[in-house]
mmCIF file of C-alpha atoms in Angstrom:
data_model
loop_
_atom_site.group_PDB
_atom_site.id
_atom_site.type_symbol
_atom_site.label_atom_id
_atom_site.label_comp_id
_atom_site.label_asym_id
_atom_site.label_seq_id
_atom_site.Cartn_x
_atom_site.Cartn_y
_atom_site.Cartn_z
ATOM 1 C CA MET A 1 -39.181 -71.357 25.024
ATOM 2 C CA LYS A 2 -38.538 -70.721 28.545
ATOM 3 C CA THR A 3 -36.696 -73.931 28.998
ATOM 4 C CA VAL A 4 -34.436 -73.290 26.180
ATOM 5 C CA LEU A 5 -33.709 -69.951 27.458
ATOM 6 C CA SER A 6 -33.011 -71.450 31.002
ATOM 7 C CA LEU A 7 -30.967 -74.062 29.753
ATOM 8 C CA LEU A 8 -28.767 -71.414 27.803
ATOM 9 C CA VAL A 9 -28.385 -69.323 31.084
ATOM 10 C CA CYS A 10 -27.054 -72.472 32.823
ATOM 11 C CA LEU A 11 -24.726 -73.111 30.070
ATOM 12 C CA VAL A 12 -23.020 -69.370 30.389
ATOM 13 C CA LEU A 13 -22.866 -69.827 33.825
ATOM 14 C CA ILE A 14 -21.081 -73.094 34.018
ATOM 15 C CA LEU A 15 -18.711 -71.910 31.208
ATOM 16 C CA ASN A 16 -18.025 -68.800 33.136
ATOM 17 C CA TYR A 17 -17.295 -70.780 35.980
ATOM 18 C CA THR A 18 -15.100 -73.217 34.417
ATOM 19 C CA PHE A 19 -12.945 -71.067 32.238
ATOM 20 C CA GLY A 20 -13.368 -67.814 34.516
ATOM 21 C CA CYS A 21 -9.847 -67.179 34.457
ATOM 22 C CA ASP A 22 -8.597 -64.860 31.257
ATOM 23 C CA PRO A 23 -4.989 -64.888 31.066
ATOM 24 C CA HIS A 24 -5.360 -62.126 28.496
ATOM 25 C CA SER A 25 -7.390 -59.998 30.817
ATOM 26 C CA ASP A 26 -5.839 -57.805 33.514
ATOM 27 C CA GLY A 27 -7.172 -60.360 36.273
ATOM 28 C CA LYS A 28 -9.542 -57.649 37.337
ATOM 29 C CA PRO A 29 -11.987 -59.701 39.894
ATOM 30 C CA LEU A 30 -15.772 -59.093 40.461
ATOM 31 C CA CYS A 31 -16.019 -58.351 44.322
ATOM 32 C CA THR A 32 -18.147 -60.701 46.307
ATOM 33 C CA SER A 33 -18.435 -61.247 49.975
ATOM 34 C CA THR A 34 -16.126 -64.322 49.400
ATOM 35 C CA ASN A 35 -13.193 -62.483 47.864
ATOM 36 C CA LEU A 36 -12.908 -59.141 50.245
ATOM 37 C CA SER A 37 -9.693 -60.540 52.277
ATOM 38 C CA THR A 38 -7.615 -61.738 49.630
ATOM 39 C CA PRO A 39 -5.723 -59.245 47.301
ATOM 40 C CA GLN A 40 -5.812 -60.731 43.560
ATOM 41 C CA ARG A 41 -2.863 -60.535 41.248
ATOM 42 C CA ASN A 42 -2.951 -57.921 38.256
ATOM 43 C CA PHE A 43 -1.919 -60.095 35.402
ATOM 44 C CA TRP A 44 -0.420 -56.978 33.503
ATOM 45 C CA ASP A 45 1.563 -55.491 36.106
ATOM 46 C CA PRO A 46 3.378 -57.288 38.695
ATOM 47 C CA THR A 47 3.977 -54.123 40.630
ATOM 48 C CA ARG A 48 0.111 -53.911 41.418
ATOM 49 C CA TYR A 49 -2.537 -56.240 42.789
ATOM 50 C CA TRP A 50 -6.331 -55.923 43.210
ATOM 51 C CA LYS A 51 -7.969 -55.379 46.315
ATOM 52 C CA CYS A 52 -11.864 -55.724 46.878
ATOM 53 C CA VAL A 53 -12.869 -53.493 49.811
ATOM 54 C CA SER A 54 -16.656 -54.365 49.819
ATOM 55 C CA ALA A 55 -18.912 -56.662 47.758
ATOM 56 C CA ASN A 56 -20.449 -55.383 44.597
ATOM 57 C CA THR A 57 -18.004 -52.707 44.219
ATOM 58 C CA GLU A 58 -15.193 -52.056 41.843
ATOM 59 C CA PRO A 59 -11.587 -53.264 42.886
ATOM 60 C CA GLU A 60 -8.811 -51.040 43.840
ATOM 61 C CA ASN A 61 -5.718 -51.069 41.723
ATOM 62 C CA VAL A 62 -3.127 -51.163 44.554
ATOM 63 C CA ARG A 63 0.658 -50.410 43.842
ATOM 64 C CA CYS A 64 3.241 -52.170 45.997
ATOM 65 C CA ASN A 65 5.737 -50.148 47.716
ATOM 66 C CA GLU A 66 9.273 -49.270 45.595
ATOM 67 C CA THR A 67 11.410 -52.517 44.746
ATOM 68 C CA LEU A 68 8.397 -54.890 45.593
ATOM 69 C CA LEU A 69 6.471 -57.288 43.306
ATOM 70 C CA PHE A 70 3.273 -58.852 44.037
ATOM 71 C CA SER A 71 3.361 -62.635 44.550
ATOM 72 C CA SER A 72 0.418 -64.818 43.797
ATOM 73 C CA GLU A 73 1.719 -67.620 45.942
ATOM 74 C CA LYS A 74 1.869 -65.390 49.217
ATOM 75 C CA ALA A 75 -0.969 -62.758 48.146
ATOM 76 C CA GLU A 76 1.548 -60.050 49.396
ATOM 77 C CA CYS A 77 3.928 -57.744 47.869
ATOM 78 C CA VAL A 78 7.518 -59.342 48.281
ATOM 79 C CA LEU A 79 11.070 -58.051 47.415
ATOM 80 C CA TRP A 80 11.807 -58.307 43.857
ATOM 81 C CA ASN A 81 14.348 -60.701 44.188
ATOM 82 C CA ALA A 82 12.063 -63.173 45.992
ATOM 83 C CA TRP A 83 9.616 -62.796 43.412
ATOM 84 C CA VAL A 84 8.566 -65.784 41.211
ATOM 85 C CA TRP A 85 6.561 -65.353 37.989
ATOM 86 C CA THR A 86 3.625 -67.790 37.840
ATOM 87 C CA PRO A 87 1.253 -68.461 34.947
ATOM 88 C CA PRO A 88 -1.784 -66.262 35.235
ATOM 89 C CA CYS A 89 -4.242 -69.087 35.401
ATOM 90 C CA PRO A 90 -2.252 -72.102 36.777
ATOM 91 C CA GLU A 91 -5.234 -74.339 36.352
ATOM 92 C CA GLN A 92 -5.334 -73.933 32.427
ATOM 93 C CA SER A 93 -1.285 -74.264 31.934
#
């Protein structure tokens, strides 16, 4: 029984790692020590992005200044006329 439970937990972790990006969500990340310095795109609002301040905390939903949109490619806010839409989960498109 313990073996079956262990295998089930491993399967869930593998599926979450493989299919971790959900294009139907807002893209809110889990803050870990590996993503503290990189802002993450908010899938629902191009004027906002997620920022992790410390590990194991809720990310901040930060708004770009007026006339700016968040660029996933550059990981920063850019002028609206320089912004290009990209799929939320490029590896799945």
